[in-house]
Amino acid sequence: RKEVEQDPGPFNVPEGATVAFNCTYSNSASQSFFWYRQDCRKEPKLLMSVYSSGNEDGRFTAQLNRASQYISLLIRDSKLSDSATYLCVVYTGTASKLTFGTGTRLQVTL
Amino acid sequence: GAGVSQSPSNKVTEKGKDVELRCDPISGHTALYWYRQSLGQGLEFLIYFQGNSAPDKSGLPSDRFSAERTGGSVSTLTIQRTQQEDSAVYLCASSLGQGRSTDTQYFGPGTRLTVL
Protein backbone atom coordinates (compact mmCIF):
# COMPACT_ATOMS: atom_id res chain seq x y z
CA ARG A 1 0.00 0.00 0.00
CA LYS A 2 1.31 3.47 -0.87
CA GLU A 3 1.99 5.84 2.00
CA VAL A 4 -0.18 8.53 0.42
CA GLU A 5 -2.96 7.61 -1.98
CA GLN A 6 -4.95 9.85 -4.27
CA ASP A 7 -7.41 9.35 -7.07
CA PRO A 8 -5.38 10.29 -10.16
CA GLY A 9 -8.39 11.69 -12.02
CA PRO A 10 -8.61 13.48 -14.29
CA PHE A 11 -11.50 15.48 -12.93
CA ASN A 12 -13.10 17.43 -15.76
CA VAL A 13 -15.41 20.15 -14.43
CA PRO A 14 -17.02 23.25 -15.91
CA GLU A 15 -16.12 26.72 -14.72
CA GLY A 16 -17.99 27.62 -11.57
CA ALA A 17 -18.31 24.05 -10.37
CA THR A 18 -17.34 22.81 -6.92
CA VAL A 19 -14.89 19.92 -6.89
CA ALA A 20 -13.46 17.85 -4.05
CA PHE A 21 -10.30 15.77 -3.89
CA ASN A 22 -9.58 13.12 -1.32
CA CYS A 23 -6.38 11.64 -0.02
CA THR A 24 -5.58 8.89 2.47
CA TYR A 25 -2.33 8.27 4.30
CA SER A 26 -1.10 5.10 5.93
CA ASN A 27 1.21 6.31 8.69
CA SER A 28 -0.80 7.20 11.78
CA ALA A 29 2.24 9.04 13.17
CA SER A 30 2.05 11.62 10.41
CA GLN A 31 2.31 15.10 11.83
CA SER A 32 1.69 17.67 9.14
CA PHE A 33 -0.31 17.76 5.98
CA PHE A 34 -0.26 19.93 2.90
CA TRP A 35 -1.73 20.41 -0.52
CA TYR A 36 0.69 21.38 -3.28
CA ARG A 37 -0.23 22.41 -6.78
CA GLN A 38 1.81 21.43 -9.82
CA ASP A 39 1.19 22.93 -13.24
CA CYS A 40 2.17 20.95 -16.32
CA ARG A 41 5.96 20.66 -16.60
CA LYS A 42 6.44 23.02 -13.66
CA GLU A 43 7.63 22.56 -10.11
CA PRO A 44 5.23 21.92 -7.21
CA LYS A 45 4.17 24.93 -5.17
CA LEU A 46 2.57 24.98 -1.75
CA LEU A 47 -1.16 25.65 -1.99
CA MET A 48 -2.07 25.37 1.67
CA SER A 49 -1.36 23.56 4.89
CA VAL A 50 -4.09 21.37 6.38
CA TYR A 51 -5.06 21.72 10.01
CA SER A 52 -7.18 19.45 12.18
CA SER A 53 -9.79 22.13 12.62
CA GLY A 54 -10.05 22.62 8.88
CA ASN A 55 -8.94 25.75 7.15
CA GLU A 56 -10.06 27.95 4.33
CA ASP A 57 -8.19 30.18 1.91
CA GLY A 58 -10.53 31.98 -0.42
CA ARG A 59 -12.20 29.40 -2.64
CA PHE A 60 -10.12 26.57 -1.18
CA THR A 61 -11.03 24.57 1.92
CA ALA A 62 -8.89 21.83 3.40
CA GLN A 63 -10.01 19.25 5.95
CA LEU A 64 -8.16 16.64 7.98
CA ASN A 65 -9.66 13.59 9.66
CA ARG A 66 -6.95 11.98 11.77
CA ALA A 67 -9.12 9.10 12.92
CA SER A 68 -9.76 8.05 9.33
CA GLN A 69 -6.34 9.23 8.10
CA TYR A 70 -8.04 11.20 5.41
CA ILE A 71 -7.43 14.64 3.91
CA SER A 72 -9.61 16.58 1.54
CA LEU A 73 -9.45 19.68 -0.62
CA LEU A 74 -12.56 21.49 -1.78
CA ILE A 75 -12.43 24.05 -4.55
CA ARG A 76 -15.48 26.27 -4.99
CA ASP A 77 -16.35 28.34 -8.05
CA SER A 78 -13.65 26.67 -10.17
CA LYS A 79 -11.66 28.86 -12.54
CA LEU A 80 -9.86 27.87 -15.72
CA SER A 81 -6.64 28.80 -13.94
CA ASP A 82 -7.28 26.11 -11.32
CA SER A 83 -6.43 23.47 -13.92
CA ALA A 84 -3.40 21.66 -12.52
CA THR A 85 -2.37 18.57 -10.61
CA TYR A 86 -3.03 18.71 -6.88
CA LEU A 87 -0.58 16.83 -4.70
CA CYS A 88 -1.43 15.56 -1.25
CA VAL A 89 1.66 15.76 0.95
CA VAL A 90 2.35 14.29 4.37
CA TYR A 91 5.19 14.89 6.83
CA THR A 92 5.85 12.11 9.34
CA GLY A 93 8.74 13.65 11.20
CA THR A 94 11.02 10.76 10.34
CA ALA A 95 13.66 10.67 7.64
CA SER A 96 13.18 14.42 7.39
CA LYS A 97 11.09 14.21 4.27
CA LEU A 98 7.74 14.96 2.80
CA THR A 99 5.86 12.08 1.21
CA PHE A 100 3.94 13.04 -1.90
CA GLY A 101 0.89 11.41 -3.41
CA THR A 102 0.92 10.91 -7.15
CA GLY A 103 -1.52 13.78 -7.56
CA THR A 104 -5.03 14.38 -8.81
CA ARG A 105 -5.37 16.12 -12.13
CA LEU A 106 -8.03 18.79 -12.48
CA GLN A 107 -9.16 20.21 -15.82
CA VAL A 108 -11.60 23.13 -15.67
CA THR A 109 -13.38 23.82 -18.94
CA LEU A 110 -15.57 26.59 -20.33
CA GLY B 1 14.00 37.60 -4.33
CA ALA B 2 15.65 34.80 -6.27
CA GLY B 3 14.12 31.38 -5.96
CA VAL B 4 15.73 27.96 -6.14
CA SER B 5 17.65 27.53 -9.36
CA GLN B 6 18.77 24.32 -11.02
CA SER B 7 21.04 23.54 -13.93
CA PRO B 8 20.97 22.28 -16.52
CA SER B 9 17.26 22.49 -17.26
CA ASN B 10 17.55 19.55 -19.64
CA LYS B 11 20.19 16.85 -19.89
CA VAL B 12 20.36 14.08 -22.45
CA THR B 13 23.01 11.46 -21.89
CA GLU B 14 23.96 8.02 -23.03
CA LYS B 15 23.55 4.97 -20.87
CA GLY B 16 26.65 4.37 -18.78
CA LYS B 17 27.75 8.00 -18.61
CA ASP B 18 27.99 10.01 -15.40
CA VAL B 19 25.91 13.17 -14.91
CA GLU B 20 26.02 16.04 -12.43
CA LEU B 21 22.98 18.11 -11.56
CA ARG B 22 23.30 21.39 -9.71
CA CYS B 23 21.02 23.17 -7.27
CA ASP B 24 21.33 26.70 -5.87
CA PRO B 25 18.97 27.07 -2.91
CA ILE B 26 17.34 30.25 -1.72
CA SER B 27 19.85 32.36 0.17
CA GLY B 28 19.59 31.78 3.91
CA HIS B 29 17.84 28.42 3.61
CA THR B 30 19.70 25.81 5.63
CA ALA B 31 17.69 22.79 4.49
CA LEU B 32 18.03 21.35 0.99
CA TYR B 33 16.23 18.36 -0.53
CA TRP B 34 16.52 16.37 -3.73
CA TYR B 35 13.52 14.55 -5.21
CA ARG B 36 12.86 12.89 -8.51
CA GLN B 37 9.63 12.62 -10.42
CA SER B 38 9.21 9.95 -13.06
CA LEU B 39 6.48 10.14 -15.68
CA GLY B 40 3.12 9.52 -14.05
CA GLN B 41 4.69 9.04 -10.62
CA GLY B 42 4.72 11.07 -7.46
CA LEU B 43 7.77 12.83 -6.13
CA GLU B 44 10.30 10.43 -4.67
CA PHE B 45 12.55 11.68 -1.88
CA LEU B 46 16.25 11.14 -2.51
CA ILE B 47 18.38 13.03 0.03
CA TYR B 48 18.15 15.81 2.62
CA PHE B 49 20.80 18.22 3.91
CA GLN B 50 20.33 20.29 7.06
CA GLY B 51 23.08 22.71 7.99
CA ASN B 52 26.29 20.92 8.91
CA SER B 53 24.56 17.69 9.96
CA ALA B 54 25.18 14.42 8.18
CA PRO B 55 22.80 14.18 5.22
CA ASP B 56 19.81 11.86 5.27
CA LYS B 57 20.49 9.57 2.32
CA SER B 58 17.68 7.15 3.00
CA GLY B 59 15.97 7.79 -0.32
CA LEU B 60 18.90 7.23 -2.67
CA PRO B 61 17.90 4.29 -4.88
CA SER B 62 21.38 2.84 -5.38
CA ASP B 63 25.05 3.51 -4.74
CA ARG B 64 25.28 5.06 -8.19
CA PHE B 65 23.59 8.12 -6.69
CA SER B 66 25.44 10.57 -4.48
CA ALA B 67 25.09 14.18 -3.49
CA GLU B 68 27.11 16.79 -1.75
CA ARG B 69 26.52 20.26 -0.50
CA THR B 70 29.48 22.58 -0.37
CA GLY B 71 29.67 25.44 2.09
CA GLY B 72 26.11 24.86 3.17
CA SER B 73 24.78 26.30 -0.06
CA VAL B 74 25.08 24.82 -3.55
CA SER B 75 24.39 21.12 -3.95
CA THR B 76 25.38 18.68 -6.65
CA LEU B 77 23.60 15.40 -7.32
CA THR B 78 25.77 12.92 -9.19
CA ILE B 79 24.51 9.84 -10.97
CA GLN B 80 27.19 7.42 -12.08
CA ARG B 81 26.83 4.90 -14.90
CA THR B 82 23.37 6.17 -15.78
CA GLN B 83 20.64 3.70 -16.68
CA GLN B 84 17.48 4.28 -18.70
CA GLU B 85 15.38 3.97 -15.55
CA ASP B 86 17.17 7.04 -14.18
CA SER B 87 15.27 9.16 -16.72
CA ALA B 88 13.12 11.55 -14.70
CA VAL B 89 12.80 15.15 -13.58
CA TYR B 90 15.13 15.82 -10.67
CA LEU B 91 13.76 18.49 -8.37
CA CYS B 92 15.62 20.38 -5.69
CA ALA B 93 13.87 22.19 -2.85
CA SER B 94 15.06 24.34 0.00
CA SER B 95 13.52 25.56 3.23
CA LEU B 96 14.46 27.68 6.20
CA GLY B 97 15.10 24.54 8.21
CA GLN B 98 13.76 26.06 11.41
CA GLY B 99 11.08 23.55 12.15
CA ARG B 100 10.59 20.63 9.88
CA SER B 101 6.91 20.11 10.34
CA THR B 102 6.07 23.64 9.35
CA ASP B 103 8.85 24.48 6.94
CA THR B 104 7.63 25.37 3.51
CA GLN B 105 9.71 23.76 0.83
CA TYR B 106 10.33 25.88 -2.25
CA PHE B 107 11.09 23.92 -5.37
CA GLY B 108 13.37 24.70 -8.25
CA PRO B 109 12.24 24.22 -11.86
CA GLY B 110 13.93 20.83 -12.06
CA THR B 111 16.38 19.14 -14.40
CA ARG B 112 14.82 16.83 -16.97
CA LEU B 113 17.22 13.92 -17.42
CA THR B 114 16.88 11.61 -20.39
CA VAL B 115 19.11 8.55 -20.60
CA LEU B 116 19.25 7.05 -24.08
PDB file of C-alpha atoms in Angstrom:
ATOM      1  CA  ARG A   1       0.000   0.000   0.000  1.00  0.00           C
ATOM      2  CA  LYS A   2       1.307   3.465  -0.868  1.00  0.00           C
ATOM      3  CA  GLU A   3       1.992   5.841   1.995  1.00  0.00           C
ATOM      4  CA  VAL A   4      -0.179   8.527   0.418  1.00  0.00           C
ATOM      5  CA  GLU A   5      -2.961   7.607  -1.985  1.00  0.00           C
ATOM      6  CA  GLN A   6      -4.951   9.846  -4.268  1.00  0.00           C
ATOM      7  CA  ASP A   7      -7.413   9.346  -7.073  1.00  0.00           C
ATOM      8  CA  PRO A   8      -5.376  10.291 -10.163  1.00  0.00           C
ATOM      9  CA  GLY A   9      -8.387  11.694 -12.019  1.00  0.00           C
ATOM     10  CA  PRO A  10      -8.615  13.485 -14.288  1.00  0.00           C
ATOM     11  CA  PHE A  11     -11.497  15.476 -12.929  1.00  0.00           C
ATOM     12  CA  ASN A  12     -13.099  17.433 -15.762  1.00  0.00           C
ATOM     13  CA  VAL A  13     -15.408  20.148 -14.430  1.00  0.00           C
ATOM     14  CA  PRO A  14     -17.021  23.251 -15.913  1.00  0.00           C
ATOM     15  CA  GLU A  15     -16.115  26.721 -14.719  1.00  0.00           C
ATOM     16  CA  GLY A  16     -17.986  27.621 -11.570  1.00  0.00           C
ATOM     17  CA  ALA A  17     -18.313  24.053 -10.367  1.00  0.00           C
ATOM     18  CA  THR A  18     -17.338  22.805  -6.924  1.00  0.00           C
ATOM     19  CA  VAL A  19     -14.894  19.920  -6.886  1.00  0.00           C
ATOM     20  CA  ALA A  20     -13.460  17.852  -4.047  1.00  0.00           C
ATOM     21  CA  PHE A  21     -10.303  15.772  -3.893  1.00  0.00           C
ATOM     22  CA  ASN A  22      -9.577  13.120  -1.320  1.00  0.00           C
ATOM     23  CA  CYS A  23      -6.383  11.638  -0.017  1.00  0.00           C
ATOM     24  CA  THR A  24      -5.582   8.893   2.473  1.00  0.00           C
ATOM     25  CA  TYR A  25      -2.329   8.271   4.298  1.00  0.00           C
ATOM     26  CA  SER A  26      -1.101   5.097   5.928  1.00  0.00           C
ATOM     27  CA  ASN A  27       1.206   6.311   8.695  1.00  0.00           C
ATOM     28  CA  SER A  28      -0.798   7.196  11.784  1.00  0.00           C
ATOM     29  CA  ALA A  29       2.241   9.036  13.175  1.00  0.00           C
ATOM     30  CA  SER A  30       2.049  11.622  10.406  1.00  0.00           C
ATOM     31  CA  GLN A  31       2.311  15.104  11.825  1.00  0.00           C
ATOM     32  CA  SER A  32       1.688  17.668   9.144  1.00  0.00           C
ATOM     33  CA  PHE A  33      -0.311  17.758   5.975  1.00  0.00           C
ATOM     34  CA  PHE A  34      -0.263  19.935   2.901  1.00  0.00           C
ATOM     35  CA  TRP A  35      -1.735  20.410  -0.522  1.00  0.00           C
ATOM     36  CA  TYR A  36       0.688  21.384  -3.278  1.00  0.00           C
ATOM     37  CA  ARG A  37      -0.229  22.412  -6.777  1.00  0.00           C
ATOM     38  CA  GLN A  38       1.812  21.429  -9.824  1.00  0.00           C
ATOM     39  CA  ASP A  39       1.189  22.931 -13.237  1.00  0.00           C
ATOM     40  CA  CYS A  40       2.168  20.952 -16.321  1.00  0.00           C
ATOM     41  CA  ARG A  41       5.960  20.659 -16.603  1.00  0.00           C
ATOM     42  CA  LYS A  42       6.441  23.016 -13.660  1.00  0.00           C
ATOM     43  CA  GLU A  43       7.629  22.560 -10.112  1.00  0.00           C
ATOM     44  CA  PRO A  44       5.234  21.922  -7.205  1.00  0.00           C
ATOM     45  CA  LYS A  45       4.172  24.935  -5.171  1.00  0.00           C
ATOM     46  CA  LEU A  46       2.567  24.985  -1.751  1.00  0.00           C
ATOM     47  CA  LEU A  47      -1.158  25.652  -1.992  1.00  0.00           C
ATOM     48  CA  MET A  48      -2.066  25.366   1.668  1.00  0.00           C
ATOM     49  CA  SER A  49      -1.356  23.560   4.892  1.00  0.00           C
ATOM     50  CA  VAL A  50      -4.085  21.373   6.377  1.00  0.00           C
ATOM     51  CA  TYR A  51      -5.058  21.718  10.010  1.00  0.00           C
ATOM     52  CA  SER A  52      -7.181  19.450  12.181  1.00  0.00           C
ATOM     53  CA  SER A  53      -9.794  22.135  12.620  1.00  0.00           C
ATOM     54  CA  GLY A  54     -10.055  22.619   8.880  1.00  0.00           C
ATOM     55  CA  ASN A  55      -8.944  25.752   7.149  1.00  0.00           C
ATOM     56  CA  GLU A  56     -10.056  27.953   4.326  1.00  0.00           C
ATOM     57  CA  ASP A  57      -8.187  30.183   1.914  1.00  0.00           C
ATOM     58  CA  GLY A  58     -10.534  31.982  -0.416  1.00  0.00           C
ATOM     59  CA  ARG A  59     -12.203  29.400  -2.637  1.00  0.00           C
ATOM     60  CA  PHE A  60     -10.124  26.567  -1.181  1.00  0.00           C
ATOM     61  CA  THR A  61     -11.028  24.568   1.920  1.00  0.00           C
ATOM     62  CA  ALA A  62      -8.885  21.826   3.403  1.00  0.00           C
ATOM     63  CA  GLN A  63     -10.012  19.253   5.954  1.00  0.00           C
ATOM     64  CA  LEU A  64      -8.162  16.639   7.975  1.00  0.00           C
ATOM     65  CA  ASN A  65      -9.664  13.590   9.663  1.00  0.00           C
ATOM     66  CA  ARG A  66      -6.951  11.975  11.774  1.00  0.00           C
ATOM     67  CA  ALA A  67      -9.120   9.100  12.917  1.00  0.00           C
ATOM     68  CA  SER A  68      -9.758   8.046   9.328  1.00  0.00           C
ATOM     69  CA  GLN A  69      -6.337   9.228   8.100  1.00  0.00           C
ATOM     70  CA  TYR A  70      -8.043  11.203   5.414  1.00  0.00           C
ATOM     71  CA  ILE A  71      -7.426  14.635   3.912  1.00  0.00           C
ATOM     72  CA  SER A  72      -9.614  16.579   1.540  1.00  0.00           C
ATOM     73  CA  LEU A  73      -9.445  19.678  -0.617  1.00  0.00           C
ATOM     74  CA  LEU A  74     -12.559  21.486  -1.779  1.00  0.00           C
ATOM     75  CA  ILE A  75     -12.431  24.054  -4.553  1.00  0.00           C
ATOM     76  CA  ARG A  76     -15.484  26.268  -4.994  1.00  0.00           C
ATOM     77  CA  ASP A  77     -16.348  28.340  -8.054  1.00  0.00           C
ATOM     78  CA  SER A  78     -13.649  26.675 -10.174  1.00  0.00           C
ATOM     79  CA  LYS A  79     -11.658  28.861 -12.544  1.00  0.00           C
ATOM     80  CA  LEU A  80      -9.858  27.874 -15.721  1.00  0.00           C
ATOM     81  CA  SER A  81      -6.643  28.803 -13.936  1.00  0.00           C
ATOM     82  CA  ASP A  82      -7.282  26.109 -11.319  1.00  0.00           C
ATOM     83  CA  SER A  83      -6.431  23.468 -13.923  1.00  0.00           C
ATOM     84  CA  ALA A  84      -3.402  21.662 -12.522  1.00  0.00           C
ATOM     85  CA  THR A  85      -2.371  18.568 -10.608  1.00  0.00           C
ATOM     86  CA  TYR A  86      -3.026  18.715  -6.880  1.00  0.00           C
ATOM     87  CA  LEU A  87      -0.578  16.832  -4.701  1.00  0.00           C
ATOM     88  CA  CYS A  88      -1.434  15.559  -1.251  1.00  0.00           C
ATOM     89  CA  VAL A  89       1.665  15.763   0.947  1.00  0.00           C
ATOM     90  CA  VAL A  90       2.354  14.288   4.368  1.00  0.00           C
ATOM     91  CA  TYR A  91       5.185  14.887   6.828  1.00  0.00           C
ATOM     92  CA  THR A  92       5.851  12.106   9.338  1.00  0.00           C
ATOM     93  CA  GLY A  93       8.737  13.645  11.204  1.00  0.00           C
ATOM     94  CA  THR A  94      11.022  10.756  10.338  1.00  0.00           C
ATOM     95  CA  ALA A  95      13.657  10.671   7.642  1.00  0.00           C
ATOM     96  CA  SER A  96      13.179  14.418   7.387  1.00  0.00           C
ATOM     97  CA  LYS A  97      11.090  14.214   4.270  1.00  0.00           C
ATOM     98  CA  LEU A  98       7.744  14.960   2.796  1.00  0.00           C
ATOM     99  CA  THR A  99       5.861  12.083   1.208  1.00  0.00           C
ATOM    100  CA  PHE A 100       3.935  13.038  -1.896  1.00  0.00           C
ATOM    101  CA  GLY A 101       0.893  11.415  -3.407  1.00  0.00           C
ATOM    102  CA  THR A 102       0.921  10.912  -7.150  1.00  0.00           C
ATOM    103  CA  GLY A 103      -1.518  13.781  -7.565  1.00  0.00           C
ATOM    104  CA  THR A 104      -5.034  14.376  -8.808  1.00  0.00           C
ATOM    105  CA  ARG A 105      -5.369  16.118 -12.128  1.00  0.00           C
ATOM    106  CA  LEU A 106      -8.029  18.793 -12.484  1.00  0.00           C
ATOM    107  CA  GLN A 107      -9.160  20.210 -15.821  1.00  0.00           C
ATOM    108  CA  VAL A 108     -11.596  23.125 -15.668  1.00  0.00           C
ATOM    109  CA  THR A 109     -13.378  23.825 -18.936  1.00  0.00           C
ATOM    110  CA  LEU A 110     -15.569  26.593 -20.329  1.00  0.00           C
TER     111      LEU A 110
ATOM    112  CA  GLY B   1      14.000  37.596  -4.334  1.00  0.00           C
ATOM    113  CA  ALA B   2      15.646  34.801  -6.270  1.00  0.00           C
ATOM    114  CA  GLY B   3      14.123  31.378  -5.961  1.00  0.00           C
ATOM    115  CA  VAL B   4      15.734  27.959  -6.137  1.00  0.00           C
ATOM    116  CA  SER B   5      17.647  27.525  -9.363  1.00  0.00           C
ATOM    117  CA  GLN B   6      18.769  24.324 -11.024  1.00  0.00           C
ATOM    118  CA  SER B   7      21.035  23.545 -13.928  1.00  0.00           C
ATOM    119  CA  PRO B   8      20.967  22.277 -16.519  1.00  0.00           C
ATOM    120  CA  SER B   9      17.264  22.485 -17.257  1.00  0.00           C
ATOM    121  CA  ASN B  10      17.552  19.546 -19.637  1.00  0.00           C
ATOM    122  CA  LYS B  11      20.192  16.854 -19.894  1.00  0.00           C
ATOM    123  CA  VAL B  12      20.359  14.075 -22.449  1.00  0.00           C
ATOM    124  CA  THR B  13      23.014  11.461 -21.891  1.00  0.00           C
ATOM    125  CA  GLU B  14      23.959   8.021 -23.026  1.00  0.00           C
ATOM    126  CA  LYS B  15      23.553   4.967 -20.872  1.00  0.00           C
ATOM    127  CA  GLY B  16      26.649   4.371 -18.776  1.00  0.00           C
ATOM    128  CA  LYS B  17      27.751   8.002 -18.611  1.00  0.00           C
ATOM    129  CA  ASP B  18      27.985  10.014 -15.399  1.00  0.00           C
ATOM    130  CA  VAL B  19      25.912  13.174 -14.913  1.00  0.00           C
ATOM    131  CA  GLU B  20      26.021  16.038 -12.426  1.00  0.00           C
ATOM    132  CA  LEU B  21      22.980  18.110 -11.564  1.00  0.00           C
ATOM    133  CA  ARG B  22      23.302  21.392  -9.709  1.00  0.00           C
ATOM    134  CA  CYS B  23      21.020  23.166  -7.269  1.00  0.00           C
ATOM    135  CA  ASP B  24      21.328  26.699  -5.874  1.00  0.00           C
ATOM    136  CA  PRO B  25      18.974  27.067  -2.909  1.00  0.00           C
ATOM    137  CA  ILE B  26      17.345  30.251  -1.717  1.00  0.00           C
ATOM    138  CA  SER B  27      19.847  32.361   0.171  1.00  0.00           C
ATOM    139  CA  GLY B  28      19.589  31.781   3.910  1.00  0.00           C
ATOM    140  CA  HIS B  29      17.843  28.416   3.611  1.00  0.00           C
ATOM    141  CA  THR B  30      19.697  25.812   5.630  1.00  0.00           C
ATOM    142  CA  ALA B  31      17.688  22.791   4.488  1.00  0.00           C
ATOM    143  CA  LEU B  32      18.033  21.353   0.986  1.00  0.00           C
ATOM    144  CA  TYR B  33      16.234  18.363  -0.530  1.00  0.00           C
ATOM    145  CA  TRP B  34      16.521  16.369  -3.732  1.00  0.00           C
ATOM    146  CA  TYR B  35      13.522  14.551  -5.212  1.00  0.00           C
ATOM    147  CA  ARG B  36      12.863  12.890  -8.506  1.00  0.00           C
ATOM    148  CA  GLN B  37       9.631  12.618 -10.422  1.00  0.00           C
ATOM    149  CA  SER B  38       9.209   9.948 -13.055  1.00  0.00           C
ATOM    150  CA  LEU B  39       6.476  10.137 -15.677  1.00  0.00           C
ATOM    151  CA  GLY B  40       3.120   9.516 -14.047  1.00  0.00           C
ATOM    152  CA  GLN B  41       4.686   9.035 -10.624  1.00  0.00           C
ATOM    153  CA  GLY B  42       4.718  11.073  -7.461  1.00  0.00           C
ATOM    154  CA  LEU B  43       7.766  12.835  -6.127  1.00  0.00           C
ATOM    155  CA  GLU B  44      10.297  10.428  -4.667  1.00  0.00           C
ATOM    156  CA  PHE B  45      12.549  11.683  -1.882  1.00  0.00           C
ATOM    157  CA  LEU B  46      16.253  11.141  -2.510  1.00  0.00           C
ATOM    158  CA  ILE B  47      18.376  13.027   0.030  1.00  0.00           C
ATOM    159  CA  TYR B  48      18.155  15.808   2.615  1.00  0.00           C
ATOM    160  CA  PHE B  49      20.797  18.220   3.915  1.00  0.00           C
ATOM    161  CA  GLN B  50      20.328  20.288   7.060  1.00  0.00           C
ATOM    162  CA  GLY B  51      23.079  22.708   7.986  1.00  0.00           C
ATOM    163  CA  ASN B  52      26.287  20.917   8.912  1.00  0.00           C
ATOM    164  CA  SER B  53      24.561  17.695   9.961  1.00  0.00           C
ATOM    165  CA  ALA B  54      25.177  14.419   8.181  1.00  0.00           C
ATOM    166  CA  PRO B  55      22.796  14.176   5.220  1.00  0.00           C
ATOM    167  CA  ASP B  56      19.807  11.861   5.272  1.00  0.00           C
ATOM    168  CA  LYS B  57      20.493   9.567   2.322  1.00  0.00           C
ATOM    169  CA  SER B  58      17.677   7.150   3.001  1.00  0.00           C
ATOM    170  CA  GLY B  59      15.972   7.790  -0.325  1.00  0.00           C
ATOM    171  CA  LEU B  60      18.898   7.225  -2.673  1.00  0.00           C
ATOM    172  CA  PRO B  61      17.901   4.288  -4.881  1.00  0.00           C
ATOM    173  CA  SER B  62      21.379   2.845  -5.381  1.00  0.00           C
ATOM    174  CA  ASP B  63      25.051   3.514  -4.738  1.00  0.00           C
ATOM    175  CA  ARG B  64      25.281   5.065  -8.190  1.00  0.00           C
ATOM    176  CA  PHE B  65      23.591   8.117  -6.692  1.00  0.00           C
ATOM    177  CA  SER B  66      25.439  10.565  -4.475  1.00  0.00           C
ATOM    178  CA  ALA B  67      25.090  14.178  -3.494  1.00  0.00           C
ATOM    179  CA  GLU B  68      27.113  16.794  -1.752  1.00  0.00           C
ATOM    180  CA  ARG B  69      26.518  20.263  -0.495  1.00  0.00           C
ATOM    181  CA  THR B  70      29.481  22.579  -0.369  1.00  0.00           C
ATOM    182  CA  GLY B  71      29.667  25.441   2.085  1.00  0.00           C
ATOM    183  CA  GLY B  72      26.106  24.860   3.171  1.00  0.00           C
ATOM    184  CA  SER B  73      24.781  26.297  -0.057  1.00  0.00           C
ATOM    185  CA  VAL B  74      25.079  24.824  -3.554  1.00  0.00           C
ATOM    186  CA  SER B  75      24.386  21.122  -3.947  1.00  0.00           C
ATOM    187  CA  THR B  76      25.377  18.678  -6.652  1.00  0.00           C
ATOM    188  CA  LEU B  77      23.596  15.403  -7.324  1.00  0.00           C
ATOM    189  CA  THR B  78      25.766  12.917  -9.188  1.00  0.00           C
ATOM    190  CA  ILE B  79      24.508   9.835 -10.974  1.00  0.00           C
ATOM    191  CA  GLN B  80      27.195   7.421 -12.079  1.00  0.00           C
ATOM    192  CA  ARG B  81      26.833   4.898 -14.901  1.00  0.00           C
ATOM    193  CA  THR B  82      23.374   6.170 -15.780  1.00  0.00           C
ATOM    194  CA  GLN B  83      20.643   3.699 -16.683  1.00  0.00           C
ATOM    195  CA  GLN B  84      17.480   4.283 -18.701  1.00  0.00           C
ATOM    196  CA  GLU B  85      15.375   3.967 -15.553  1.00  0.00           C
ATOM    197  CA  ASP B  86      17.169   7.036 -14.183  1.00  0.00           C
ATOM    198  CA  SER B  87      15.273   9.160 -16.717  1.00  0.00           C
ATOM    199  CA  ALA B  88      13.118  11.550 -14.696  1.00  0.00           C
ATOM    200  CA  VAL B  89      12.799  15.145 -13.581  1.00  0.00           C
ATOM    201  CA  TYR B  90      15.131  15.816 -10.671  1.00  0.00           C
ATOM    202  CA  LEU B  91      13.757  18.493  -8.371  1.00  0.00           C
ATOM    203  CA  CYS B  92      15.617  20.377  -5.695  1.00  0.00           C
ATOM    204  CA  ALA B  93      13.871  22.187  -2.852  1.00  0.00           C
ATOM    205  CA  SER B  94      15.055  24.341  -0.001  1.00  0.00           C
ATOM    206  CA  SER B  95      13.521  25.558   3.228  1.00  0.00           C
ATOM    207  CA  LEU B  96      14.456  27.681   6.203  1.00  0.00           C
ATOM    208  CA  GLY B  97      15.095  24.538   8.209  1.00  0.00           C
ATOM    209  CA  GLN B  98      13.765  26.058  11.410  1.00  0.00           C
ATOM    210  CA  GLY B  99      11.079  23.548  12.148  1.00  0.00           C
ATOM    211  CA  ARG B 100      10.592  20.625   9.883  1.00  0.00           C
ATOM    212  CA  SER B 101       6.908  20.107  10.339  1.00  0.00           C
ATOM    213  CA  THR B 102       6.066  23.638   9.346  1.00  0.00           C
ATOM    214  CA  ASP B 103       8.849  24.482   6.945  1.00  0.00           C
ATOM    215  CA  THR B 104       7.625  25.374   3.510  1.00  0.00           C
ATOM    216  CA  GLN B 105       9.705  23.764   0.829  1.00  0.00           C
ATOM    217  CA  TYR B 106      10.329  25.876  -2.249  1.00  0.00           C
ATOM    218  CA  PHE B 107      11.087  23.922  -5.373  1.00  0.00           C
ATOM    219  CA  GLY B 108      13.370  24.705  -8.250  1.00  0.00           C
ATOM    220  CA  PRO B 109      12.237  24.222 -11.857  1.00  0.00           C
ATOM    221  CA  GLY B 110      13.929  20.834 -12.059  1.00  0.00           C
ATOM    222  CA  THR B 111      16.376  19.136 -14.395  1.00  0.00           C
ATOM    223  CA  ARG B 112      14.817  16.834 -16.968  1.00  0.00           C
ATOM    224  CA  LEU B 113      17.222  13.919 -17.423  1.00  0.00           C
ATOM    225  CA  THR B 114      16.880  11.614 -20.389  1.00  0.00           C
ATOM    226  CA  VAL B 115      19.113   8.549 -20.604  1.00  0.00           C
ATOM    227  CA  LEU B 116      19.250   7.053 -24.078  1.00  0.00           C
TER     228      LEU B 116
END
